[in-house]
Coordinates of N, CA and C in Angstrom, one line a residue:
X1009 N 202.7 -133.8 -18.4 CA 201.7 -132.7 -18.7 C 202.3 -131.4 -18.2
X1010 N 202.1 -130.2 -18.9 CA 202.3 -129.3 -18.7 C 201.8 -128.6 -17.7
X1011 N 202.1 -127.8 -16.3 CA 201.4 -126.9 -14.9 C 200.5 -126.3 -16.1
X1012 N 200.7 -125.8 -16.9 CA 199.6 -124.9 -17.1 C 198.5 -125.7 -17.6
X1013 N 198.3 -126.9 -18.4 CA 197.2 -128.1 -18.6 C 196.5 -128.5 -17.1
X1014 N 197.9 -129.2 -16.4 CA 197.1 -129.3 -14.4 C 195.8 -128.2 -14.2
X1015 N 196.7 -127.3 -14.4 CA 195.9 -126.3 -13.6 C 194.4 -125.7 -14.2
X1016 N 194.7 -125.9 -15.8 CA 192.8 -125.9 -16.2 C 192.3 -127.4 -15.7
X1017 N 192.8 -128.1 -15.3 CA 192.2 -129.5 -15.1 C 191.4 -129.2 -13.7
X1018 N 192.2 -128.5 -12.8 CA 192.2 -128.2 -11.7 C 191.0 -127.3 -11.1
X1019 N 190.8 -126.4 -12.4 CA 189.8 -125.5 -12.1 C 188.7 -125.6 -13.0
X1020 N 188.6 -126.9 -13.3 CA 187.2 -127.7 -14.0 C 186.7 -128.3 -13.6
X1021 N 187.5 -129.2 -12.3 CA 186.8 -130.0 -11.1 C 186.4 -129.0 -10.2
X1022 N 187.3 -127.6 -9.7 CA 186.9 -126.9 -8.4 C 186.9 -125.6 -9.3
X1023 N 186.4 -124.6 -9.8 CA 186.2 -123.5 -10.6 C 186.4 -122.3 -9.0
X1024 N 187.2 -121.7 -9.6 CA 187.8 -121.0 -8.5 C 186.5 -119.5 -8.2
X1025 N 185.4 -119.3 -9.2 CA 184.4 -118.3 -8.8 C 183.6 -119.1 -8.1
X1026 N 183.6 -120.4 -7.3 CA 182.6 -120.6 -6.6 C 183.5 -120.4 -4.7
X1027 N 184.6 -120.2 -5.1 CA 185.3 -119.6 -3.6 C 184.6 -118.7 -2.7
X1028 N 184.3 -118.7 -1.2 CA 184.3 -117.8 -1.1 C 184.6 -116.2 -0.9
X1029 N 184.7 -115.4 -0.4 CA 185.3 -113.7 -1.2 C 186.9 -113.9 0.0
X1030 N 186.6 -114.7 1.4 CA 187.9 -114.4 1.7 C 189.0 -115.3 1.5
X1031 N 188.7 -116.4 0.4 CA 189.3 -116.7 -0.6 C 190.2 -116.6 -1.4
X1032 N 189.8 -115.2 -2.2 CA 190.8 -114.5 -3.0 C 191.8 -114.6 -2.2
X1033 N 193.3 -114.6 -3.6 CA 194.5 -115.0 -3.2 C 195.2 -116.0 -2.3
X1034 N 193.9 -116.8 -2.2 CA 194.7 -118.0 -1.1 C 194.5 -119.5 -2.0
X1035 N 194.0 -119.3 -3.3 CA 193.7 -120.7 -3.7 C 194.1 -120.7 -5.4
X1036 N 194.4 -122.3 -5.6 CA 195.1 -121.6 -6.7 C 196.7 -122.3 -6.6
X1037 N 197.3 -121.8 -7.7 CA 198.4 -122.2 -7.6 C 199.3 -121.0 -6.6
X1038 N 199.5 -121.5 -5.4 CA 200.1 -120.5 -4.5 C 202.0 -120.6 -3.9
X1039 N 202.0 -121.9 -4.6 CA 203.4 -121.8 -5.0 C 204.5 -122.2 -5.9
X1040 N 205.0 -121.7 -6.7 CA 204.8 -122.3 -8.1 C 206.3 -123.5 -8.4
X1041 N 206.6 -124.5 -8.7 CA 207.4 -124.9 -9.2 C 207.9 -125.3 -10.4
X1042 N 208.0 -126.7 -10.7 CA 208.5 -127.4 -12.2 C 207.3 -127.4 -13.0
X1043 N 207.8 -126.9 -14.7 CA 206.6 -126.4 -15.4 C 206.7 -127.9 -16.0
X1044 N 206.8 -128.6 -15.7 CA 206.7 -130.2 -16.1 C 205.7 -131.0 -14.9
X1045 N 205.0 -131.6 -15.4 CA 203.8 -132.0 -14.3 C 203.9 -133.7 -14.6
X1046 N 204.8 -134.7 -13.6 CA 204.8 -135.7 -13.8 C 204.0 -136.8 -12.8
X1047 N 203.5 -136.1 -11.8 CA 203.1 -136.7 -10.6 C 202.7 -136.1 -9.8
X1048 N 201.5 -136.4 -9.2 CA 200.5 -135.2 -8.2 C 200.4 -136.1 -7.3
X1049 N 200.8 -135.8 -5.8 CA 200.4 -136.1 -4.7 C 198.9 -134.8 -4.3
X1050 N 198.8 -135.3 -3.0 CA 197.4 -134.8 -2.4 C 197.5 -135.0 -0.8
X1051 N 197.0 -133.9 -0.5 CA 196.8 -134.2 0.8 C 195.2 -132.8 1.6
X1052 N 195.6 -132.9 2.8 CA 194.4 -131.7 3.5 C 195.0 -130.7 3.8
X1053 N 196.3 -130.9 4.0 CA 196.9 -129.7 4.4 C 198.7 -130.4 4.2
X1054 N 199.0 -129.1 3.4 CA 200.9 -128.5 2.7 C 201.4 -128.4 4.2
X1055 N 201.4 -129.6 5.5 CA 202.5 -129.8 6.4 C 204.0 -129.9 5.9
X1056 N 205.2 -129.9 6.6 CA 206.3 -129.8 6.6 C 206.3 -131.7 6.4
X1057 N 205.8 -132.6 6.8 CA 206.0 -133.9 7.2 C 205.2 -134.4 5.5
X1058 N 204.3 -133.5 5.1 CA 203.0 -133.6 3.9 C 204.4 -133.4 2.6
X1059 N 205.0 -132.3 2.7 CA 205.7 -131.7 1.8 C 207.2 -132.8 1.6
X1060 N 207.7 -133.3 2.3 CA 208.5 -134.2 2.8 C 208.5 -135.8 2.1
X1061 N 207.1 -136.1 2.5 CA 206.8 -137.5 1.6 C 206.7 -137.4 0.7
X1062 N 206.1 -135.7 -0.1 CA 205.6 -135.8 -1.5 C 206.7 -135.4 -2.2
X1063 N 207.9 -134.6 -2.0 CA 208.9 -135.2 -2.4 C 209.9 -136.2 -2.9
X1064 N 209.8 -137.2 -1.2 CA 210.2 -138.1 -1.2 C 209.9 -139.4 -2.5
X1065 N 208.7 -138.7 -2.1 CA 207.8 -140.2 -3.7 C 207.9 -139.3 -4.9
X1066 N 208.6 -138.2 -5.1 CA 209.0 -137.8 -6.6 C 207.5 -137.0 -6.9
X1067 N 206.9 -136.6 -6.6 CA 206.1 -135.7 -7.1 C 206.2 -133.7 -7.2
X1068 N 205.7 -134.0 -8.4 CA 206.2 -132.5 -8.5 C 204.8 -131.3 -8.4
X1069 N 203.8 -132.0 -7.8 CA 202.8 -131.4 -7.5 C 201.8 -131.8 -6.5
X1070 N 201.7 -130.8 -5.8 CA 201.0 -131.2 -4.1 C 199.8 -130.2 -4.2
X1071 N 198.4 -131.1 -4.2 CA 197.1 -130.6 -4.1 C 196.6 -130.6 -2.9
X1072 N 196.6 -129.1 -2.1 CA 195.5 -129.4 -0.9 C 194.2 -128.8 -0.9
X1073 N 194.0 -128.8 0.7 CA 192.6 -128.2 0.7 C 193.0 -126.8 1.7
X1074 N 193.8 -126.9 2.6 CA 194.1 -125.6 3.2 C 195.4 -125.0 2.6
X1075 N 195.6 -123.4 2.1 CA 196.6 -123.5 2.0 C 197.5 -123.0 3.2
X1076 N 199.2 -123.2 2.5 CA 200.3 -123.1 4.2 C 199.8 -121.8 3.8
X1077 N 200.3 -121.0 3.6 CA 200.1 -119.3 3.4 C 198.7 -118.8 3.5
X1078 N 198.2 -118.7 5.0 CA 197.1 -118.2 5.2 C 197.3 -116.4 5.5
X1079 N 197.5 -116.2 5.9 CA 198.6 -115.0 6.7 C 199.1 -113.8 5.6
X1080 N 199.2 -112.7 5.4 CA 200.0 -111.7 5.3 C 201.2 -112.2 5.4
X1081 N 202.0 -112.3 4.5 CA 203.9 -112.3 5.4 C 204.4 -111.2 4.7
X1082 N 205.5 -110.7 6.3 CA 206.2 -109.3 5.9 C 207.9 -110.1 6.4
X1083 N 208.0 -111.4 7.1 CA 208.7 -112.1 7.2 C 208.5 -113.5 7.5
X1084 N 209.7 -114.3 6.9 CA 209.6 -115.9 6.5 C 210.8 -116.3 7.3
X1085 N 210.2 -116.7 8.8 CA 210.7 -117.5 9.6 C 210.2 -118.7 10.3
X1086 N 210.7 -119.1 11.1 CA 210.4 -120.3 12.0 C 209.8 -121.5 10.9
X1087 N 208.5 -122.1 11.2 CA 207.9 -123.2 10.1 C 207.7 -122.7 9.2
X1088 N 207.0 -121.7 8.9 CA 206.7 -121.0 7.3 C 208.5 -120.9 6.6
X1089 N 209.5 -120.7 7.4 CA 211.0 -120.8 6.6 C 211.1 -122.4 5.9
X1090 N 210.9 -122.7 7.7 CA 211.2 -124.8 7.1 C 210.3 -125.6 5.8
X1091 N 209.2 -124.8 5.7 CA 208.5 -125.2 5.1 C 208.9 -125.1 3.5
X1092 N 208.8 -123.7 3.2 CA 209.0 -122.9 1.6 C 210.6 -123.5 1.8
X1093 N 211.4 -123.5 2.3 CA 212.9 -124.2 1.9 C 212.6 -125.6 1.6
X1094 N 211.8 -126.2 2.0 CA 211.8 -127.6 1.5 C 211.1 -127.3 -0.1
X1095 N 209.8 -126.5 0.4 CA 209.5 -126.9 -1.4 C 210.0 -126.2 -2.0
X1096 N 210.9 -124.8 -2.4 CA 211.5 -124.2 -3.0 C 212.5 -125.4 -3.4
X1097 N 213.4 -125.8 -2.9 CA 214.5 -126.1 -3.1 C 214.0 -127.5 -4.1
X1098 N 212.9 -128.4 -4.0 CA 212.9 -129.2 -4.8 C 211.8 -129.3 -5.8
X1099 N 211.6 -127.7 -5.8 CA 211.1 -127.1 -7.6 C 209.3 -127.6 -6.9
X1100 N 208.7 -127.8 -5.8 CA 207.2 -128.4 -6.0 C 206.0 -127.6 -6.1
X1101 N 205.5 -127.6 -6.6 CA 203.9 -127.1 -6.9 C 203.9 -127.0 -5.7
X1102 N 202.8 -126.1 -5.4 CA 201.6 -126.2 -4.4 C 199.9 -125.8 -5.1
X1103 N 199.2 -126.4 -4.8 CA 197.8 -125.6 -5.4 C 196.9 -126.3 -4.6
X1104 N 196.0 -125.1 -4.6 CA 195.2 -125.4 -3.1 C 193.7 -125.3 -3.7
X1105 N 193.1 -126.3 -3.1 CA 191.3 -126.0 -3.3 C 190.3 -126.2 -2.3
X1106 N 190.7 -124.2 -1.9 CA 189.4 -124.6 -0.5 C 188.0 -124.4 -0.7
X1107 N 187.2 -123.3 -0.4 CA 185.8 -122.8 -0.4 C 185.3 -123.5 -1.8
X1108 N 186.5 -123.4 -3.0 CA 185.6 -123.7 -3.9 C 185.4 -125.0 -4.2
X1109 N 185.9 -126.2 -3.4 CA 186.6 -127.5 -3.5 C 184.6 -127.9 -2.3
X1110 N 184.8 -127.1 -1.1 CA 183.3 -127.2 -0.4 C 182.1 -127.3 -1.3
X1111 N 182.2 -126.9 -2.0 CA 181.0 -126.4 -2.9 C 180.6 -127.0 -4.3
X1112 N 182.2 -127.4 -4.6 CA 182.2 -128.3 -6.2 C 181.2 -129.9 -6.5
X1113 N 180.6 -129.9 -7.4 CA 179.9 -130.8 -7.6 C 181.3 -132.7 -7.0
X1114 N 180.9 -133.3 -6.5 CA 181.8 -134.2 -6.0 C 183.0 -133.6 -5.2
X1115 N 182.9 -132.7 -4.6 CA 183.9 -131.9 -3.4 C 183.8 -132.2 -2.0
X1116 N 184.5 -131.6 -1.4 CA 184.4 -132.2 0.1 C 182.8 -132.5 0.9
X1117 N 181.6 -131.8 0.9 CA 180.9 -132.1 1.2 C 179.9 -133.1 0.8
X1118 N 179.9 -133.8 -0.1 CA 179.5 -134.6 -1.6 C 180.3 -135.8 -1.1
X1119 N 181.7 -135.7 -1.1 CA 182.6 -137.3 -0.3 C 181.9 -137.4 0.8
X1120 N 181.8 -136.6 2.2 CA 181.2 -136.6 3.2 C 180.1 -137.2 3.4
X1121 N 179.4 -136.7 2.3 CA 177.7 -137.0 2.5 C 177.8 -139.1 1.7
X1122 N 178.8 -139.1 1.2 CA 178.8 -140.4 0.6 C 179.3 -141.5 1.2
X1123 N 180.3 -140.8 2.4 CA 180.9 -141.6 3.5 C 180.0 -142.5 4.3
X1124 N 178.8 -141.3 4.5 CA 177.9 -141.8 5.4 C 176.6 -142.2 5.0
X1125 N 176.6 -142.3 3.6 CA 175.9 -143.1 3.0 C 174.0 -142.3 3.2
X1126 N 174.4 -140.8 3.1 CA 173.3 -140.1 3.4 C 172.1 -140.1 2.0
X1127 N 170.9 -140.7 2.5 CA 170.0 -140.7 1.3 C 168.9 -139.4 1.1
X1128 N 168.4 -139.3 -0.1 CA 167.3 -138.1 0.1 C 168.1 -137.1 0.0
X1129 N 169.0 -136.6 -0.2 CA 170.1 -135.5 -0.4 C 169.6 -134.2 -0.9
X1130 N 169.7 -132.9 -0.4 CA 169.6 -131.6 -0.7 C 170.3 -131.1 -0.7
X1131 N 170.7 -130.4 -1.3 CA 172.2 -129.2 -1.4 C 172.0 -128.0 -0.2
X1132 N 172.5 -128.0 0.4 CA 172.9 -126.3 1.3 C 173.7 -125.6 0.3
X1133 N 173.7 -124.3 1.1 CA 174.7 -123.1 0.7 C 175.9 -123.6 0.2
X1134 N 176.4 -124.3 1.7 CA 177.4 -125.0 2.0 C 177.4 -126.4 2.8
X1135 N 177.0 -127.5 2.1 CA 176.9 -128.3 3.4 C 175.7 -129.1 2.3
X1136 N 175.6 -130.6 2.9 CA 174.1 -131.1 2.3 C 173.2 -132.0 3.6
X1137 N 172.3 -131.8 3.2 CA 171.1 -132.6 4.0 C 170.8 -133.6 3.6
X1138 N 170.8 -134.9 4.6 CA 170.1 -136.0 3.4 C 170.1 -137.3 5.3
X1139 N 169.2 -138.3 5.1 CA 168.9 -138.9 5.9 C 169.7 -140.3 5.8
X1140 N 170.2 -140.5 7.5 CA 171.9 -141.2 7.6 C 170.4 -142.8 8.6
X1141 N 171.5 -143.7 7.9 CA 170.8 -145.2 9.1 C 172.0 -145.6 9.9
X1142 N 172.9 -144.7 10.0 CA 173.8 -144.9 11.6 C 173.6 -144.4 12.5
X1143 N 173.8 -145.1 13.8 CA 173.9 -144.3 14.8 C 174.7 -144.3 15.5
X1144 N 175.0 -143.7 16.6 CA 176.1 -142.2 16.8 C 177.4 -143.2 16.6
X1145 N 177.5 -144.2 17.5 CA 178.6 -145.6 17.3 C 178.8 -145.3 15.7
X1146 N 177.9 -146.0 14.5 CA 178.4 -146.5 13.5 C 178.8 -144.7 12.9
X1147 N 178.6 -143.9 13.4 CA 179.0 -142.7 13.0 C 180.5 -142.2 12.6
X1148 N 180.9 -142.1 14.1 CA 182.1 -142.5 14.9 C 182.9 -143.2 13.9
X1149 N 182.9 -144.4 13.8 CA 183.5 -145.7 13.5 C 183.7 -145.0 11.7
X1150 N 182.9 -144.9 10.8 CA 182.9 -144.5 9.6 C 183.6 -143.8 10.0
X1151 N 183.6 -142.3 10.7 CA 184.8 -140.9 10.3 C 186.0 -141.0 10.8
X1152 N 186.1 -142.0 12.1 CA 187.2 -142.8 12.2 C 188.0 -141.6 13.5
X1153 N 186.8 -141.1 14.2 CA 186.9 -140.0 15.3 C 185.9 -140.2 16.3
X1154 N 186.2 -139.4 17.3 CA 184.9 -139.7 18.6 C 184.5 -138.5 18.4
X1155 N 183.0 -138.5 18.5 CA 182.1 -137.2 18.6 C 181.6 -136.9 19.8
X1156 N 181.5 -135.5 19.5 CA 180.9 -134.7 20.7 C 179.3 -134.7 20.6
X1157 N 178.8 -134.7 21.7 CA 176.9 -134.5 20.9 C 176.2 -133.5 21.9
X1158 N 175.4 -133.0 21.4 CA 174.6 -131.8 22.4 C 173.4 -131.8 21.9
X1159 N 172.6 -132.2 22.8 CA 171.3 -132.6 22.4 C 170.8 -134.2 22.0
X1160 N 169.6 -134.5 22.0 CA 168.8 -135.6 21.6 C 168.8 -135.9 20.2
X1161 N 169.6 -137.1 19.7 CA 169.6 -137.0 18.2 C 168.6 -138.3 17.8
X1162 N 167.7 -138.2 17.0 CA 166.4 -138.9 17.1 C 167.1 -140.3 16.0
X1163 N 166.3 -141.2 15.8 CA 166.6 -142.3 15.1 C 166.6 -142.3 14.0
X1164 N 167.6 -142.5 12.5 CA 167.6 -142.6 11.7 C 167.6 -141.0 10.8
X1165 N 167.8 -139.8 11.1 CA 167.7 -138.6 11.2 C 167.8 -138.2 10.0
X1166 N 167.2 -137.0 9.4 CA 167.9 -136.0 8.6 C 168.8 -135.3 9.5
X1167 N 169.9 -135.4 8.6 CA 171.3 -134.5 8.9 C 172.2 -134.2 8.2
X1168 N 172.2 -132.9 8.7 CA 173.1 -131.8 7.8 C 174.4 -132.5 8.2
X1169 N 175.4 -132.1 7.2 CA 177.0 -132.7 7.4 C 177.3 -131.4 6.1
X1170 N 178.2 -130.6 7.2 CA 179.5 -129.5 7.1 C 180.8 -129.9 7.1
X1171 N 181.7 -129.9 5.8 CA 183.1 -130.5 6.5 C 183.3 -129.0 6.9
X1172 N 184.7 -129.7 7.8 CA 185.3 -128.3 8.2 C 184.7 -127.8 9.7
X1173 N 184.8 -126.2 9.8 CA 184.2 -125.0 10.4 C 182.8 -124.5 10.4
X1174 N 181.9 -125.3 10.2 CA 180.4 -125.3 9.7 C 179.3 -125.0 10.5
X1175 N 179.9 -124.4 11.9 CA 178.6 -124.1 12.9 C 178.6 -123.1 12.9
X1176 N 178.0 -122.9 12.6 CA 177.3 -121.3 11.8 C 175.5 -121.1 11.6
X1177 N 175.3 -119.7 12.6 CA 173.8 -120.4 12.7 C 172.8 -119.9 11.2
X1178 N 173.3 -119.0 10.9 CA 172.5 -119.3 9.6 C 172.7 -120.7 8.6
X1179 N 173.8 -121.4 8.4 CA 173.5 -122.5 7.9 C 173.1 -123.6 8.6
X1180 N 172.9 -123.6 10.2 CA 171.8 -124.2 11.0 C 170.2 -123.9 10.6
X1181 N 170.2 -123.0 10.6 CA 168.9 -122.5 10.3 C 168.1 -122.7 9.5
X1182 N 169.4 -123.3 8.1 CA 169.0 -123.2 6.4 C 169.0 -124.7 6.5
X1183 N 169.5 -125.5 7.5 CA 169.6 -126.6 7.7 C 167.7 -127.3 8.1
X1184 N 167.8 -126.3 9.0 CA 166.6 -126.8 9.6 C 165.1 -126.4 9.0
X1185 N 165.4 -125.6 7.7 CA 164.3 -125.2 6.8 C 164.3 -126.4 6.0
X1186 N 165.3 -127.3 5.7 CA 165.0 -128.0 4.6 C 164.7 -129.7 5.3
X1187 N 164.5 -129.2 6.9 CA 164.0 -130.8 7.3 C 165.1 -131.1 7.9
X1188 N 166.5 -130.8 8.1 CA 167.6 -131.6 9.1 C 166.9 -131.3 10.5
X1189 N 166.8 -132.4 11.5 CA 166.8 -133.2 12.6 C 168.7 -133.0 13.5
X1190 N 169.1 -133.2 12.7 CA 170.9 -132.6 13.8 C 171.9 -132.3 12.4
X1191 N 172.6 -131.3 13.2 CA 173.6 -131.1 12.7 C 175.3 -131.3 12.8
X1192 N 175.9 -132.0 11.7 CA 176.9 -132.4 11.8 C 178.1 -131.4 11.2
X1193 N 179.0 -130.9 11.7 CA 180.2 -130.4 11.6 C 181.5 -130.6 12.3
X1194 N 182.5 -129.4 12.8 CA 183.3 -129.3 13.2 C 184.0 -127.8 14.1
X1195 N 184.7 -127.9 15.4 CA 185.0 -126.1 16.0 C 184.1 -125.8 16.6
X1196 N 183.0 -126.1 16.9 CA 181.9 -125.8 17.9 C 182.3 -124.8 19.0
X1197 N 181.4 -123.6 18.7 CA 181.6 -122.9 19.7 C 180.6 -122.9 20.9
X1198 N 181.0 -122.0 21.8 CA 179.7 -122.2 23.0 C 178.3 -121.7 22.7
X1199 N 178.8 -120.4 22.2 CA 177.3 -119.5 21.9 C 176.6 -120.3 21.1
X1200 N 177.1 -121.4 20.0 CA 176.2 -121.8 19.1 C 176.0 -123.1 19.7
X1201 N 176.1 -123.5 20.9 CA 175.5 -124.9 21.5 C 174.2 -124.1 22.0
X1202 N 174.4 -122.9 23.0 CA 173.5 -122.6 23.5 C 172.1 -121.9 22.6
X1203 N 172.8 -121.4 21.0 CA 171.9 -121.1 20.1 C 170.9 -121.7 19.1
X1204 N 171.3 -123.2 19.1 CA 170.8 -123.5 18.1 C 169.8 -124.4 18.3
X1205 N 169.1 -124.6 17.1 CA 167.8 -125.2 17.7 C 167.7 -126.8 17.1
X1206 N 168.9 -127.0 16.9 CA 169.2 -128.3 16.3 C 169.8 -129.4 17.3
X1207 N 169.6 -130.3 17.5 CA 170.8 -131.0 18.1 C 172.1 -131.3 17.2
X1208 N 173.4 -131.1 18.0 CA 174.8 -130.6 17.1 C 175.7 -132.1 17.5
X1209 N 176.1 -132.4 16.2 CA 177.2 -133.5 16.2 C 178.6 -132.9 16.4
X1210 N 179.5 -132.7 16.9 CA 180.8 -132.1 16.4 C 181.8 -133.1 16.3
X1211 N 182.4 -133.4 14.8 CA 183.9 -134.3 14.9 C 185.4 -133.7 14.5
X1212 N 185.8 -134.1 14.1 CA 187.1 -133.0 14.1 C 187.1 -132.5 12.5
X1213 N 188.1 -131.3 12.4 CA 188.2 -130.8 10.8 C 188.6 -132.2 10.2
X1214 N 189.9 -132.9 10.6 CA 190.5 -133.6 9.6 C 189.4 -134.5 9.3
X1215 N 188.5 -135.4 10.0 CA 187.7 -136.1 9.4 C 186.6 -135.9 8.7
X1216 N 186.3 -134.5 8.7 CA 185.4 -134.2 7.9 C 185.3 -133.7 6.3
X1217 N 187.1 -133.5 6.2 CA 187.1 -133.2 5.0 C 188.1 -133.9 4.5
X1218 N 189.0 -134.6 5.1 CA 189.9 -135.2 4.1 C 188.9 -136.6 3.7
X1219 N 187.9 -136.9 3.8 CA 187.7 -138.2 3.1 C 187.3 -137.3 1.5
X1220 N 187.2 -136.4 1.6 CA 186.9 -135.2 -0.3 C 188.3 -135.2 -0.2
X1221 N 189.3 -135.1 0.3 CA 190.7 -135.1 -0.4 C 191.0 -136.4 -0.8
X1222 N 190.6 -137.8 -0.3 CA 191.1 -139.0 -0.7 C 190.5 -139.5 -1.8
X1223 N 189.2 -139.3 -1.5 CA 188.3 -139.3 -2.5 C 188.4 -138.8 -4.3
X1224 N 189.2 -137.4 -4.3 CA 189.8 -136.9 -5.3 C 191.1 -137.3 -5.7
X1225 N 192.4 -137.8 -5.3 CA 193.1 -138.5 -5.3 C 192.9 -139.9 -5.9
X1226 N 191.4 -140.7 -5.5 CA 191.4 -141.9 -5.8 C 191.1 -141.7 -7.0
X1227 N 190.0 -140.7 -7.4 CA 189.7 -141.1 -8.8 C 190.6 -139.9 -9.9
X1228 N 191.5 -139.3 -9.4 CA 192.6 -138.9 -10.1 C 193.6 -139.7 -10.0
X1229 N 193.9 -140.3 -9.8 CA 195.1 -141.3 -9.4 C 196.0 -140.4 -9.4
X1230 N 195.6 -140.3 -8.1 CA 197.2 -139.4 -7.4 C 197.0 -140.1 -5.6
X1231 N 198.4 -139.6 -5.8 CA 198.8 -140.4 -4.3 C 198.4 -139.5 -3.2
X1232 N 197.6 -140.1 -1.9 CA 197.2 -139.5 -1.1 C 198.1 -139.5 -0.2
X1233 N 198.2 -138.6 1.1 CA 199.3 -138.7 1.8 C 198.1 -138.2 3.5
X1234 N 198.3 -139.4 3.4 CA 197.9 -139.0 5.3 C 198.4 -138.6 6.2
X1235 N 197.7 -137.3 7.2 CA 198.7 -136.5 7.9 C 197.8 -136.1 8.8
X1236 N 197.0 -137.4 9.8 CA 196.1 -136.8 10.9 C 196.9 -136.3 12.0
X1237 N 196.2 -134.4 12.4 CA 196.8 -134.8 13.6 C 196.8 -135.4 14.8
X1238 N 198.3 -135.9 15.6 CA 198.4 -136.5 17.1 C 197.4 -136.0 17.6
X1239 N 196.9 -136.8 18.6 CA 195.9 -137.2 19.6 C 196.7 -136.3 20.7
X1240 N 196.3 -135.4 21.4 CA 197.1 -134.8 22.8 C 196.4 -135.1 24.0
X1241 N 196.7 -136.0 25.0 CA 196.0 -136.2 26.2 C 196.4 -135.3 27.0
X1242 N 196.3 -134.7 28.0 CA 196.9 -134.0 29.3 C 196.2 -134.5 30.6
X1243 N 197.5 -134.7 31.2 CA 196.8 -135.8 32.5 C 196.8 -134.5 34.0

């Protein structure tokens, strides 16, 4: 198949006007390779170790959710060099689907809410509401992370689930208008433990959003490539 066929495919599952505005220019096909499209890998994030296997398995196109090129560059050194030399040199795509991939009908928040098997479902801004029969254990155990908790989380709950960066008190708020009981995301800051009027689940980015990258992969039949980060203890 032709990149240029991919790429309407691409932006019929994730339509690039539902991005958010700081968006622009970061999503998309953001690095361009072989105009022959034989094989799509996937991942959450265009790592040096991401970029490496999806070569390795012959694919000439790598779908994420963050892209490597977040940044301004006025110079291409250190990992951003190791990086673009690996896929430069063996012709790979890159194309990225963030804000609008959050938001897309079956996108990262949509896998999430299905992970956990959330019923009664409402759409947020960003994010969905809907009422979970795990508790905090079977929580855990599903995202395949240990959570953080702040506050009293009641039995059987309405709860919001943000992948990603999602503590943000207006979408707490918008949370809590439509009936969420706790909120689930990721990055928790201080001010918004002390602000919010919800009790807050916090698990990590990767598990909140790569089960919408696996999830797209599975029913595209494209190869997923797992790339959680190491665990860092300090004693």
């Amino acid at each position: 198949m032709s990149l240029t066929c991919v790429i309407d495919l691409l932006e019929g599952i994730a339509p690039s006007d539902l991005a958010e505005e700081f968006d622009e220019g970061r999503i998309g096909l953001v690095v361009e390779g072989t105009a022959d499209i034989k094989k799509i890998a996937c991942a959450l994030d265009a790592t040096l170790p991401v970029v490496q296997r999806a070569v390795s398995m012959g694919a000439d196109l790598l779908v994420v959710h963050h892209t490597p090129l977040w940044h301004p560059m006025t110079s291409v050194r250190g990992r951003y060099a190791d990086l673009l030399r690996h896929v430069l040199a063996h012709d790979l795509n890159i194309y990225v689907m963030h804000t609008n991939f959050d938001r897309a009908r079956g996108g990262i928040n949509d896998a999430l809410a299905d992970l956990l098997n959330l019923e009664e479902r409402q759409d947020m801004s960003l994010g969905v509401v809907g009422t979970t029969r795990m508790d905090l254990a079977a929580l855990a155990e599903t995202l395949g992370s240990g959570l953080r908790v702040y506050g009293d989380v009641p039995e059987s709950p309405r709860m919001a689930v943000v992948g990603g960066s999602g503590f943000d008190a207006t979408l707490i708020s918008e949370a809590m208008d439509l009936g969420a009981e706790v909120f689930l995301s990721a990055e928790l800051k201080h001010s918004i433990i002390r602000e919010s009027p919800l009790p807050l689940i916090e698990s990590t980015h990767y598990a909140l959003e790569s089960p919408g990258m696996k999830a797209l992969a599975s029913r595209m039949d494209w190869q997923y490539i797992e790339d959680a980060p190491g665990e860092v203890i300090v004693w």
